[in-house]
Tab-separated table of C-alpha atoms and ligand atoms in Angstrom:
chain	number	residue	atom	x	y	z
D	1	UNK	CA	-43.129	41.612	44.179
D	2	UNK	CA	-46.396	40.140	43.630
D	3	UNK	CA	-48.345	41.098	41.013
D	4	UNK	CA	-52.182	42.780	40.007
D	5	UNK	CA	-51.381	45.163	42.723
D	6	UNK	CA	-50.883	42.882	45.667
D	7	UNK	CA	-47.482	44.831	46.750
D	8	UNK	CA	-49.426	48.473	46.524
D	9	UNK	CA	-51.693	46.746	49.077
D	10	UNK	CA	-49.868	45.148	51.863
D	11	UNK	CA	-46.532	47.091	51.684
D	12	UNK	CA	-47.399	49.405	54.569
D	13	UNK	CA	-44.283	48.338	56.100
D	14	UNK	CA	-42.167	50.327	53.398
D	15	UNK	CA	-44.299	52.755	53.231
D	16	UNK	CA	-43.315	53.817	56.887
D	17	UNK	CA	-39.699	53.650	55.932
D	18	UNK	CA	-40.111	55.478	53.273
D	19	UNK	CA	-41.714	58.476	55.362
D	20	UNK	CA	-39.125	58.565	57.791
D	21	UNK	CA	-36.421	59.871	54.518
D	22	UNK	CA	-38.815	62.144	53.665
D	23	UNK	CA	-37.430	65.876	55.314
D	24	UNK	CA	-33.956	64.593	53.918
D	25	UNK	CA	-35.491	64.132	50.585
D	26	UNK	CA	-36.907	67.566	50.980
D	27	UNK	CA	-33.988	68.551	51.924
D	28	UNK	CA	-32.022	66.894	49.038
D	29	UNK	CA	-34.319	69.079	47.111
D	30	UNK	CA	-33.674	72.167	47.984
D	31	UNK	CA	-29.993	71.725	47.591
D	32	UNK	CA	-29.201	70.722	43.912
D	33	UNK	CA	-27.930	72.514	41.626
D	34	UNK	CA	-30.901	74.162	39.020
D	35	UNK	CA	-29.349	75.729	35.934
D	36	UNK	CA	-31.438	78.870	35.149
D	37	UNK	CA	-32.492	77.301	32.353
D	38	UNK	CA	-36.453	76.246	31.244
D	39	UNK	CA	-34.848	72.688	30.507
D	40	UNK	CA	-37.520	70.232	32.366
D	41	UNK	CA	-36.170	68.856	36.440
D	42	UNK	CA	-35.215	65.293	35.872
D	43	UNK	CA	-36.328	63.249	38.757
D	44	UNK	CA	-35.552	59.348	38.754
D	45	UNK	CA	-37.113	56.706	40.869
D	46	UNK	CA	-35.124	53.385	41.104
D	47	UNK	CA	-36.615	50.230	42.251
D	48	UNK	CA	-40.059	51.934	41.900
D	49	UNK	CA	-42.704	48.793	42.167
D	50	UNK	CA	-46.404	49.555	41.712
D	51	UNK	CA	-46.069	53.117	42.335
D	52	UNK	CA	-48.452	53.523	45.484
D	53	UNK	CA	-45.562	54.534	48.203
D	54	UNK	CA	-43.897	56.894	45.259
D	55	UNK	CA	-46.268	59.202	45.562
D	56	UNK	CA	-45.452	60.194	48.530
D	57	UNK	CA	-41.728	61.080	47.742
D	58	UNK	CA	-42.637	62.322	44.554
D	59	UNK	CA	-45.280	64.982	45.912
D	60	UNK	CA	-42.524	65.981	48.918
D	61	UNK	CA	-39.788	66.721	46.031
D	62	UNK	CA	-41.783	68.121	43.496
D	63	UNK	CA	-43.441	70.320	46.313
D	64	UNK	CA	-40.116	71.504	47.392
D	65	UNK	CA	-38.709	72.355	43.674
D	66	UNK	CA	-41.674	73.833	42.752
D	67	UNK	CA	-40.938	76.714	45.350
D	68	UNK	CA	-37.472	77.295	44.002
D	69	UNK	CA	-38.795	77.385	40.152
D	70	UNK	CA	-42.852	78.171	39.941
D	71	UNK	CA	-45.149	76.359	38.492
D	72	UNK	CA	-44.465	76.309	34.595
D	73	UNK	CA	-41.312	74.766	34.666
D	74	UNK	CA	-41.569	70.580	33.409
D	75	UNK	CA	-40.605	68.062	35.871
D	76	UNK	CA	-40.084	64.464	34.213
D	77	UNK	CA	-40.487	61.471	36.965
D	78	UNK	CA	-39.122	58.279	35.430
D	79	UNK	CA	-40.323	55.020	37.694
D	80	UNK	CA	-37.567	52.371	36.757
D	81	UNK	CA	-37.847	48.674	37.690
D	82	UNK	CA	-37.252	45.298	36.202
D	83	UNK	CA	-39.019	44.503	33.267
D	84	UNK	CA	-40.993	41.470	34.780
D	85	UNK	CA	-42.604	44.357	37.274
D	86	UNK	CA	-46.065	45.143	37.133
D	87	UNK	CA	-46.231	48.430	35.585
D	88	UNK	CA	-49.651	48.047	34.867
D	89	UNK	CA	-50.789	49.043	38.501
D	90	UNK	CA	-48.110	51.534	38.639
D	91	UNK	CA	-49.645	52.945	35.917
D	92	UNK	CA	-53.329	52.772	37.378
D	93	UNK	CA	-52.185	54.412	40.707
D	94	UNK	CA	-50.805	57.197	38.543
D	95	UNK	CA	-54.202	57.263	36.703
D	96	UNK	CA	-56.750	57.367	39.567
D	97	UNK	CA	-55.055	57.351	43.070
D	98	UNK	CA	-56.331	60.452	44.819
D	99	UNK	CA	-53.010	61.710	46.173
D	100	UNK	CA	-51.309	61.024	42.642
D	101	UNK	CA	-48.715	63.332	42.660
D	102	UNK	CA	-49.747	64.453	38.700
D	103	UNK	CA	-53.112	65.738	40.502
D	104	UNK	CA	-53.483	69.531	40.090
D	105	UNK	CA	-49.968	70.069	38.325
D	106	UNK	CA	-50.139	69.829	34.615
D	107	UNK	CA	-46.322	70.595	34.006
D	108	UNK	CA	-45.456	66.906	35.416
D	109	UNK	CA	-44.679	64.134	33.139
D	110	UNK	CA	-44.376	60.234	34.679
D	111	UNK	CA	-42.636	57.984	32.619
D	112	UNK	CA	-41.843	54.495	33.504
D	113	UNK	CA	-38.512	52.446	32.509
D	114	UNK	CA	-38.104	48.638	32.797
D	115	UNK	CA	-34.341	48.172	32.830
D	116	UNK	CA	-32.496	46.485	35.745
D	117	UNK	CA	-30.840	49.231	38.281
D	118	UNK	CA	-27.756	47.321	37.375
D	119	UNK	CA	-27.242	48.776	34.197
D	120	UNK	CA	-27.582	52.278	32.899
D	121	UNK	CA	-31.175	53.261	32.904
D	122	UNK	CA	-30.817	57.210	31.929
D	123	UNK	CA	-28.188	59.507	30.128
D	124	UNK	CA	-25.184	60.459	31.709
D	125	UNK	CA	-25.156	64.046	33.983
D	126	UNK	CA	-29.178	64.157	33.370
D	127	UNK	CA	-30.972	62.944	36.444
D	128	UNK	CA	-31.260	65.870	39.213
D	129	UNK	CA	-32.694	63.992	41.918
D	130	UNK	CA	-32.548	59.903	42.439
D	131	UNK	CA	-34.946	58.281	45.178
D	132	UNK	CA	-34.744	54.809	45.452
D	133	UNK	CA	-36.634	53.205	48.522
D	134	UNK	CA	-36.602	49.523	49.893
D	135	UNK	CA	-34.750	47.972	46.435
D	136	UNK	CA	-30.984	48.487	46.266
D	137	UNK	CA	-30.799	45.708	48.565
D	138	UNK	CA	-31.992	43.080	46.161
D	139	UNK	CA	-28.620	41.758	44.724
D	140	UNK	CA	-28.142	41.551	40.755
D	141	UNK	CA	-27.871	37.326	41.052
D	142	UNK	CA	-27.764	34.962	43.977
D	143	UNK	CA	-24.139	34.164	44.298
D	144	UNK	CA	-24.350	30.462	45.555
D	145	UNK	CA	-27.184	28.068	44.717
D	146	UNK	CA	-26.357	26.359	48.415
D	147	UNK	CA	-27.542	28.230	51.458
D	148	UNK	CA	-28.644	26.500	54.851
D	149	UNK	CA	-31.519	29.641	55.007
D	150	UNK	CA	-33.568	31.547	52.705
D	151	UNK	CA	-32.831	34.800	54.269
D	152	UNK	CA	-29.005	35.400	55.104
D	153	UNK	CA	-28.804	37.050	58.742
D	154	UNK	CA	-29.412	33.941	59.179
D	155	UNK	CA	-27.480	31.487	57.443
D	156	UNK	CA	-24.551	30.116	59.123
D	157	UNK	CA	-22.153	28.636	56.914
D	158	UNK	CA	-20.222	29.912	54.122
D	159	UNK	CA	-22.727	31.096	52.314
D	160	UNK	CA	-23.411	34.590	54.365
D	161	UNK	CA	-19.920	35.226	53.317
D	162	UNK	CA	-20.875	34.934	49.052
D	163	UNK	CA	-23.908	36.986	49.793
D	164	UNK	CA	-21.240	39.662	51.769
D	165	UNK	CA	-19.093	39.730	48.847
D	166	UNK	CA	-21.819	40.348	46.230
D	167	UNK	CA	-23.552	42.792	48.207
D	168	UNK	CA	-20.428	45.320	48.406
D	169	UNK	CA	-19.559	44.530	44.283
D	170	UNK	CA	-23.994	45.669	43.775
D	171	UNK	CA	-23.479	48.579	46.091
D	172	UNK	CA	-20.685	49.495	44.472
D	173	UNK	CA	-21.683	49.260	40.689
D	174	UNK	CA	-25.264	50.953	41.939
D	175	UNK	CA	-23.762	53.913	43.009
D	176	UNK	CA	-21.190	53.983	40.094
D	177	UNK	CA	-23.783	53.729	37.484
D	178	UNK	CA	-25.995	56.516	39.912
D	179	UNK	CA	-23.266	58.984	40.072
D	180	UNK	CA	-22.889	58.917	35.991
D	181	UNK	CA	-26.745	59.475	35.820
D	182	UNK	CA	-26.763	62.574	38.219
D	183	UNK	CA	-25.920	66.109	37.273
D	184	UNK	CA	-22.912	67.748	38.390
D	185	UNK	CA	-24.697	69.065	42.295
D	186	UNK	CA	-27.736	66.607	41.680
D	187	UNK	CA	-28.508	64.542	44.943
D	188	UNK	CA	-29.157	60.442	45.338
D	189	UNK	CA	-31.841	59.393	48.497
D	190	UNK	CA	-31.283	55.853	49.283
D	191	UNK	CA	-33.598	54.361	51.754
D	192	UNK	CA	-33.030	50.642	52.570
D	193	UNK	CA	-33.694	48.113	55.552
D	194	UNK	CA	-30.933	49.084	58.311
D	195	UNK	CA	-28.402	46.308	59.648
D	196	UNK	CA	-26.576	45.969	62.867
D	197	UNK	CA	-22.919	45.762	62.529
D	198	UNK	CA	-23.442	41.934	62.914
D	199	UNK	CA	-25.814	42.172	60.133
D	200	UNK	CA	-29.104	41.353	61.894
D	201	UNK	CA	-31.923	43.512	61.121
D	202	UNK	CA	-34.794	42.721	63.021
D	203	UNK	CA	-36.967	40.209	60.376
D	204	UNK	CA	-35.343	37.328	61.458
D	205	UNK	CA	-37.677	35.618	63.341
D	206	UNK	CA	-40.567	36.383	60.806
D	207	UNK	CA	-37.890	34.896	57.829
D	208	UNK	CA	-37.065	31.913	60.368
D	209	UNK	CA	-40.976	30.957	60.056
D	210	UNK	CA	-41.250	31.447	56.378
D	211	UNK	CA	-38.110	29.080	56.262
D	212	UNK	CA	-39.717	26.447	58.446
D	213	UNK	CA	-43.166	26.829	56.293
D	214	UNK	CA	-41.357	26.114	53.151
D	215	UNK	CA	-39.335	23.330	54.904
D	216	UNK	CA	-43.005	22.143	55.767
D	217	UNK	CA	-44.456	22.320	52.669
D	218	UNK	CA	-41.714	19.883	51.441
D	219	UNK	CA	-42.269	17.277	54.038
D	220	UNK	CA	-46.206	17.640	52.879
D	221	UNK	CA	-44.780	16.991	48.810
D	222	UNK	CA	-46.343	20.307	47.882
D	223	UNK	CA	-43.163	21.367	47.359
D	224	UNK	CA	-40.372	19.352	45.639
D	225	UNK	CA	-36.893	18.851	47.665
D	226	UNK	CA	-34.883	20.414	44.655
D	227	UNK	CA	-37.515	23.188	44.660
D	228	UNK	CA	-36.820	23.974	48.399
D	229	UNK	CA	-33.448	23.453	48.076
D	230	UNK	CA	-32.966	26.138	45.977
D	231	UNK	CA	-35.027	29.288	47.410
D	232	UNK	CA	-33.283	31.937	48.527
D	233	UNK	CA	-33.891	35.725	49.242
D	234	UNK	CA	-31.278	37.333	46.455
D	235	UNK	CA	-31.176	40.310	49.493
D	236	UNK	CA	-28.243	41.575	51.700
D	237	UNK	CA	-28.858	44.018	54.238
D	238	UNK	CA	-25.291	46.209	54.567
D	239	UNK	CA	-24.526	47.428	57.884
D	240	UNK	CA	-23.171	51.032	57.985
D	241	UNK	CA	-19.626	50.485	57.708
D	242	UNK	CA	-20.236	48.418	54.597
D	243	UNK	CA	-22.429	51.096	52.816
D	244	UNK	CA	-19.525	53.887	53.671
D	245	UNK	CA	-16.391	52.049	52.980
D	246	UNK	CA	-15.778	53.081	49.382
D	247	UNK	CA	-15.923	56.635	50.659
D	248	UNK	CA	-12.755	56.126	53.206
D	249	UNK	CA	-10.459	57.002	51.293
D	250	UNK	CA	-11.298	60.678	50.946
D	251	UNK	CA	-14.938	61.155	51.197
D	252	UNK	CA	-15.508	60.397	47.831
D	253	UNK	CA	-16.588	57.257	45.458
D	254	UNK	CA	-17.425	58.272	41.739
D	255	UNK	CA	-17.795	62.135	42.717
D	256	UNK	CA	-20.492	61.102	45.168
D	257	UNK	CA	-19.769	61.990	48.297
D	258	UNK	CA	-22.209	61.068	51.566
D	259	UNK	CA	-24.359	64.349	52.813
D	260	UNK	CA	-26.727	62.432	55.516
D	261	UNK	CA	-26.325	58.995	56.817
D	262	UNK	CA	-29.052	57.963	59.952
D	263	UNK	CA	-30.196	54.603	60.849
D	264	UNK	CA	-33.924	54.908	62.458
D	265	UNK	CA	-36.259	52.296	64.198
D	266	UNK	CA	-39.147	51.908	62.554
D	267	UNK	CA	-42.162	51.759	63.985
D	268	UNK	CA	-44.419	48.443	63.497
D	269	UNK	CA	-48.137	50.142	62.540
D	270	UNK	CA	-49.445	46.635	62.701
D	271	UNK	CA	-48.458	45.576	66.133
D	272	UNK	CA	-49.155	49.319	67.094
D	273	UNK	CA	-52.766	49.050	65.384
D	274	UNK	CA	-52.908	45.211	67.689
D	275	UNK	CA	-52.169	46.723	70.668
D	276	UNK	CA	-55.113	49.129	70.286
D	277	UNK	CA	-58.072	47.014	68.720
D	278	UNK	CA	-56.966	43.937	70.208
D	279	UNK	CA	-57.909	42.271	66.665
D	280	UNK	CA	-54.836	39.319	66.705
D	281	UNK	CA	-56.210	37.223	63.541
D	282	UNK	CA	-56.375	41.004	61.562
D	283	UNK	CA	-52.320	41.425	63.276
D	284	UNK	CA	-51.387	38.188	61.739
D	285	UNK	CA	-53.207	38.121	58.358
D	286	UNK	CA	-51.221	41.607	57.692
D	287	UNK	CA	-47.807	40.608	59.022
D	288	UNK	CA	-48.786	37.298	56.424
D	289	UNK	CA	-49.976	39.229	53.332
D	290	UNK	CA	-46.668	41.915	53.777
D	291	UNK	CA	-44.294	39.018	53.788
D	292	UNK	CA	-46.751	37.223	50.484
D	293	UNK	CA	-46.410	39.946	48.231
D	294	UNK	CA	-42.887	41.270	49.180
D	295	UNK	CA	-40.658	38.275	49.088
D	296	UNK	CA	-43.310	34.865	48.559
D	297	UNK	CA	-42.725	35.642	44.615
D	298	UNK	CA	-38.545	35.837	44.835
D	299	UNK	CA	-38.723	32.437	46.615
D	300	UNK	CA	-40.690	30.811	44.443
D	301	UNK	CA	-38.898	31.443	41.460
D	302	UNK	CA	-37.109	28.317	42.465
D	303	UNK	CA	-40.506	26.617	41.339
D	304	UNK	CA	-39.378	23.758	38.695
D	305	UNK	CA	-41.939	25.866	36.332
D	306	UNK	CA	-41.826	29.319	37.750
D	307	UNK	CA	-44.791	30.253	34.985
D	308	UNK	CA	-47.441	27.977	36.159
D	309	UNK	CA	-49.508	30.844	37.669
D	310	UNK	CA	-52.256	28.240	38.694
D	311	UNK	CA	-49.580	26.114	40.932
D	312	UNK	CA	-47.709	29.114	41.804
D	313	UNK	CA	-51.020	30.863	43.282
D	314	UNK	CA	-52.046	27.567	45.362
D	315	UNK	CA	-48.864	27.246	46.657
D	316	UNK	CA	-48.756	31.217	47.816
D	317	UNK	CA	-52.475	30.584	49.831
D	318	UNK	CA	-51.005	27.458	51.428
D	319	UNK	CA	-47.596	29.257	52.691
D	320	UNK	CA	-49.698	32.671	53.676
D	321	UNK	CA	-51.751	29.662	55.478
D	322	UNK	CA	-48.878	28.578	57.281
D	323	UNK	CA	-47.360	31.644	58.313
D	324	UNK	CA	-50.248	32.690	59.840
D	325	UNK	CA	-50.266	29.894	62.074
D	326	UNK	CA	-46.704	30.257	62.980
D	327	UNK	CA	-47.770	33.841	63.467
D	328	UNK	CA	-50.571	33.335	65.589
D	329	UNK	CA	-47.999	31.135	68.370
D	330	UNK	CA	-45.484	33.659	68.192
D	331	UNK	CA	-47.128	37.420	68.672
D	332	UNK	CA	-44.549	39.595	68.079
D	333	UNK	CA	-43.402	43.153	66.589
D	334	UNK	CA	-40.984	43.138	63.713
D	335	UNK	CA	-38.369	45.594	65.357
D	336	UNK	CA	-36.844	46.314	62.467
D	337	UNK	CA	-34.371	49.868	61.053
D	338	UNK	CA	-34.624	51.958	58.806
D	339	UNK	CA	-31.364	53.137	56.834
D	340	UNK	CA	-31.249	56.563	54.966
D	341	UNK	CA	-28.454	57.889	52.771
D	342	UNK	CA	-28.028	61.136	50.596
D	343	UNK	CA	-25.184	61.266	48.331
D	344	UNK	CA	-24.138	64.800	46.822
D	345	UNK	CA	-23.084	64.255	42.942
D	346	UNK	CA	-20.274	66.840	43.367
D	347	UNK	CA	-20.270	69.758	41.327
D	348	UNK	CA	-16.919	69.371	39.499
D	349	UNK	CA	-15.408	66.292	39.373
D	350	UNK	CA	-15.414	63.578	37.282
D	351	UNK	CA	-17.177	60.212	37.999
D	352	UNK	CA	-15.350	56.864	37.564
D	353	UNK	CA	-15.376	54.843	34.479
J	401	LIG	C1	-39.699	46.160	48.063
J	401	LIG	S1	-39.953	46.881	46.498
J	401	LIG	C2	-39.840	48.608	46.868
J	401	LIG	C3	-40.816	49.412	46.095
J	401	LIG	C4	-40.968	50.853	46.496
J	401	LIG	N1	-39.760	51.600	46.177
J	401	LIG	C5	-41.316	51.001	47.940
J	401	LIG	O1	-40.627	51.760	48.650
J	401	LIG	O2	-42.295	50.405	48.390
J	401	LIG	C6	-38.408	46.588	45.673
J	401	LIG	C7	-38.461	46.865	44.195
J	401	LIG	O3	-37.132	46.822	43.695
J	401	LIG	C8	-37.184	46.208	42.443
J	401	LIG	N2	-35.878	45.684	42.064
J	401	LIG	C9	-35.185	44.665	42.599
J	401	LIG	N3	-34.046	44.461	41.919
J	401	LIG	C10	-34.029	45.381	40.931
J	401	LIG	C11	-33.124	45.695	39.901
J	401	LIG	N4	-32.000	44.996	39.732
J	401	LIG	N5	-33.421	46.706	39.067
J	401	LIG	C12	-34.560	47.417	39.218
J	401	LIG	N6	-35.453	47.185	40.187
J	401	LIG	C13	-35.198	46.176	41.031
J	401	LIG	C14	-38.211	45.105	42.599
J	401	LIG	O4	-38.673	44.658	41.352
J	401	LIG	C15	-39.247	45.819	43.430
J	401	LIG	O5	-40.237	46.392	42.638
């Protein structure tokens, strides 16, 4: 995501995904298992960002468990990301936002982790509640280096299939390494971009302009061949049927076992807020900036010197240029889904090794 608090500007997008999961996170809430004990509620947030659409979530579940236990009892929040992301802001929002959800509750303690989701992040049987919004989608590596698209709905050769194949061995080792973290009746909330069963998911024609822009700025040398050659979005949206098939078997995958499963339309706020003021250079310049500082910085790590901040930053205001002009011919909605999961860490079982 793009840094100094770009992403906690212009991700309004995932903020409205985020919202729709919220009465199941509530929900989620209420159900897990509290020991009687005064031992401090364990919440973990995975693929947290810059923190400003945590708070959110964060308020709704502490809210909800601070019915069920009063207010003395400590609830630790750990934000995890990768250790490139820019904690700094997270840390700010946490600091001075006004609906911080540490406002007016001095028993709540944020921490902040920068480990890879891939991995384990926190003790086993110690998290009671996992929320993890718009990242479990990002793969752990991009399996091939040779894709005819940057976005894979819609690449057509082989390539779709490598992304396939890694997406179902991420899922799987995400929810693994999840289900050891959990307590025994903890709940997982898992909100992600939804997918048809053919895989589409509604930001294809806003990913087929980026593609062309980038296949632009080569043919204008501000980009080198090799350099466009290689960019690629390291995502993979999973259709339903691919996010539920280690549970056929009998419900369960490492003593998780699926308590909600919805796929929602989201709403588009920008081409809502268009269709009200009229304002089609404000439409664009929003639809531009959400697509800069969510996926602009995964492309260009392809850059021959992805640490040249002063090249990297010229070549970002050229392509938000560019997409804007696409933009502007094109006037459209992204119609895109919203996928929400809750996983119950059962009570008695053991999880897989
Ligand atoms: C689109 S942002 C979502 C942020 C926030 N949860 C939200 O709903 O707006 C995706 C986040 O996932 C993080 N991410 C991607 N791959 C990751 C990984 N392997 N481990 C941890 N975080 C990861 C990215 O760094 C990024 O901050």
């Amino acid at each position: 995501m793009e840094g100094r608090g770009a992403y906690n500007r212009h991700a309004g997008l995932q903020a409205a995904g985020g919202a729709l999961a919220l009465n199941a996170l509530k929900q989620a809430a209420a159900s897990i298992v509290l020991e009687a004990m005064d031992q401090p509620i364990v919440i973990a947030e995975y693929g947290a960002s810059q923190g400003r659409n945590s708070q959110r979530p964060m308020r709704v579940a502490i809210t909800e468990l601070r019915a069920r236990v009063g207010p003395d009892r400590p609830v630790l929040v750990y934000h995890e990301d990768l250790p490139i992301n820019d904690f700094g802001s997270l840390f700010e929002v946490l600091e001075s936002a006004p609906d911080r959800y540490v406002r007016d509750d001095p028993q709540v303690y944020p921490c902040a982790i920068g480990r890879s989701f891939y991995e384990s992040v926190l003790p086993p049987a110690y998290v009671h509640l996992g929320w993890s919004a718009y990242a479990a989608m990002w793969l752990s590596s991009v399996p091939t280096q040779v894709a005819d698209h940057i976005y894979v709905p819609c690449m057509k050769g082989a390539a779709s299939a490598a992304f396939r194949e890694q997406g179902k061995k991420d899922w799987q080792k995400f929810l693994s390494l999840r289900a050891t973290e959990l307590r025994p009746g903890g709940r997982l909330v898992v909100v992600l971009p939804g997918a048809d069963d053919d895989g589409r998911t509604g930001f294809e024609p806003l990913m087929n302009d980026a593609n062309d822009v980038l296949t632009q700025m080569a043919g204008e040398g501000a980009l080198t061949e090799d350099e466009r050659a290689h960019m690629v979005l390291a995502t993979y949206a999973r259709p339903v049927r691919e996010l539920l098939t280690a549970f056929e078997t009998d419900g369960r995958f490492c003593a998780l076992s699926v308590e909600h499963c919805e796929r929602l339309p989201l709403p588009d706020a920008v081409w809502d807020d268009f269709l009200r003021d009229g304002d089609g250079g404000r439409m664009v310049s929003r639809y531009a900036a959400f697509y800069r500082s969510t996926f602009v910085p995964s492309l260009f790590l392809a850059l021959a010197q992805p640490d040249d901040a002063q090249r990297k930053g010229k070549l970002s205001d050229r392509f938000e240029h560019l997409l804007k002009v696409r933009l502007e011919a094109r006037m459209e909605p992204i119609r895109s889904q919203v996928q929400v999961l809750v996983f119950a860490r059962d009570p008695y079982s053991k999880v897989c090794s």
